[in-house]
Amino acid sequence: MDPSTNVYGIVGLIVVIIFISITIFVLFKPKKTPQSISVNGPFDLSKSQSIVPMSLDNNGFLKNGAGTFQCFVYMDSLTRTGEVNTCGIQPNQPSCTSGLYGECPCSNINDCGNCDHPGYREIFSLYGVYRFEVMNVPDAGRQNAVSAQLIVRTTDTTRAYIETISLPPLPAQKWTLISVTRTGREITIYYDDGIVSSSKLLNLPVETNAGGYISRAGASGLSGTIGLIYLTEEVMKTPAIAAKYTNMTDTRGAPINIESKMGDFSAATQFYKSSPLLSNLFSFPRMSNIDPIPVLGGGGAGTQVSPLYNVRSSYA
């Protein structure tokens, strides 16, 4: 027998074995289970504090380019005076034409303090990269709500920026499930079970832990509660978020698991909850089915809710 024939046969057999092995691996390899973090709380919003221990570190949302962050927020009361937010041409000021913030170049790659928004206070922050903030006074267009926005620290490899996503006012004296999903540069934000903003950032979000923490919440001057924090590498879609919201809340939209743990945590909340008259009087419409309009300026590109949003409300 020709020795070369044996060589070809052996090589062919090896190729077949390798092909079969690769096929089996591709077809039957175990799927990775998305890592997630859950912290019930509740936590007081009147002071800044860490709400997710570093021992539960999970950087999937930060480094893998995709994930979901959720929390329930209840704002007890609002400041009536003393908050000023003047429009202008400075990078950290809103436009006098549109009322929106544009992209703000940070003073250096590690310091974005020059882009802080006067008058706004932090509800929650993720890794020092994503921050949900509110103006702690009644919104001009809706007296029992506050102006809200999500800011994101981004980079183009040469410098850092602060990009701002304008959001519909956040209801006060009402529990709201806030969900933030990320897929690459695309950021989608939900209130309760409905999308309120979907936009694409101009640059990529920073993928290093700029804050030295996973998540913190609260600020001096705020009065309220945050709880049922959830962080996962999975990008939750609208049906999953809507189903979770329905399963976790009662008929008034209040989270069932937090309600049983509140105790005397928030005096204002307990007074509100103990009075059937106030509870019914302040059952505000659930924000859903918001019709976005094109961005008027600043922030990311794409569809985004502006102060001129159109809301179709339904009472819980």
mmCIF file of N, CA and C in Angstrom, residues 36 41 75 94 99 110 115 135 155 198 266 303:
data_model
loop_
_atom_site.group_PDB
_atom_site.id
_atom_site.type_symbol
_atom_site.label_atom_id
_atom_site.label_comp_id
_atom_site.label_asym_id
_atom_site.label_seq_id
_atom_site.Cartn_x
_atom_site.Cartn_y
_atom_site.Cartn_z
ATOM 1 N N SER A 36 -26.640 38.831 37.774
ATOM 2 C CA SER A 36 -27.519 39.904 38.236
ATOM 3 C C SER A 36 -27.292 40.174 39.717
ATOM 4 N N GLY A 41 -33.343 46.963 49.991
ATOM 5 C CA GLY A 41 -33.470 48.244 50.672
ATOM 6 C C GLY A 41 -34.601 48.168 51.691
ATOM 7 N N MET A 75 -40.707 59.969 45.887
ATOM 8 C CA MET A 75 -40.313 61.278 46.394
ATOM 9 C C MET A 75 -41.422 61.816 47.282
ATOM 10 N N PRO A 94 -28.346 74.791 30.314
ATOM 11 C CA PRO A 94 -29.281 74.406 29.254
ATOM 12 C C PRO A 94 -29.401 75.510 28.213
ATOM 13 N N GLY A 99 -34.027 74.551 25.906
ATOM 14 C CA GLY A 99 -34.127 74.113 27.291
ATOM 15 C C GLY A 99 -33.373 72.834 27.569
ATOM 16 N N ASN A 110 -10.427 62.520 33.755
ATOM 17 C CA ASN A 110 -10.842 61.990 35.050
ATOM 18 C C ASN A 110 -11.713 62.946 35.861
ATOM 19 N N CYS A 115 -18.974 70.057 34.401
ATOM 20 C CA CYS A 115 -20.221 69.790 33.676
ATOM 21 C C CYS A 115 -21.408 69.543 34.609
ATOM 22 N N MET A 135 -34.493 68.066 39.349
ATOM 23 C CA MET A 135 -34.574 69.418 39.905
ATOM 24 C C MET A 135 -35.621 69.361 41.004
ATOM 25 N N THR A 155 -16.778 58.842 26.233
ATOM 26 C CA THR A 155 -15.420 59.136 25.800
ATOM 27 C C THR A 155 -15.240 58.802 24.327
ATOM 28 N N SER A 198 -35.677 56.850 24.216
ATOM 29 C CA SER A 198 -34.760 55.914 23.567
ATOM 30 C C SER A 198 -33.866 56.731 22.652
ATOM 31 N N SER A 266 -39.995 56.232 56.606
ATOM 32 C CA SER A 266 -40.258 57.581 56.117
ATOM 33 C C SER A 266 -41.555 58.085 56.729
ATOM 34 N N THR A 303 -34.399 59.452 18.593
ATOM 35 C CA THR A 303 -35.674 59.840 19.190
ATOM 36 C C THR A 303 -35.519 60.026 20.683
#
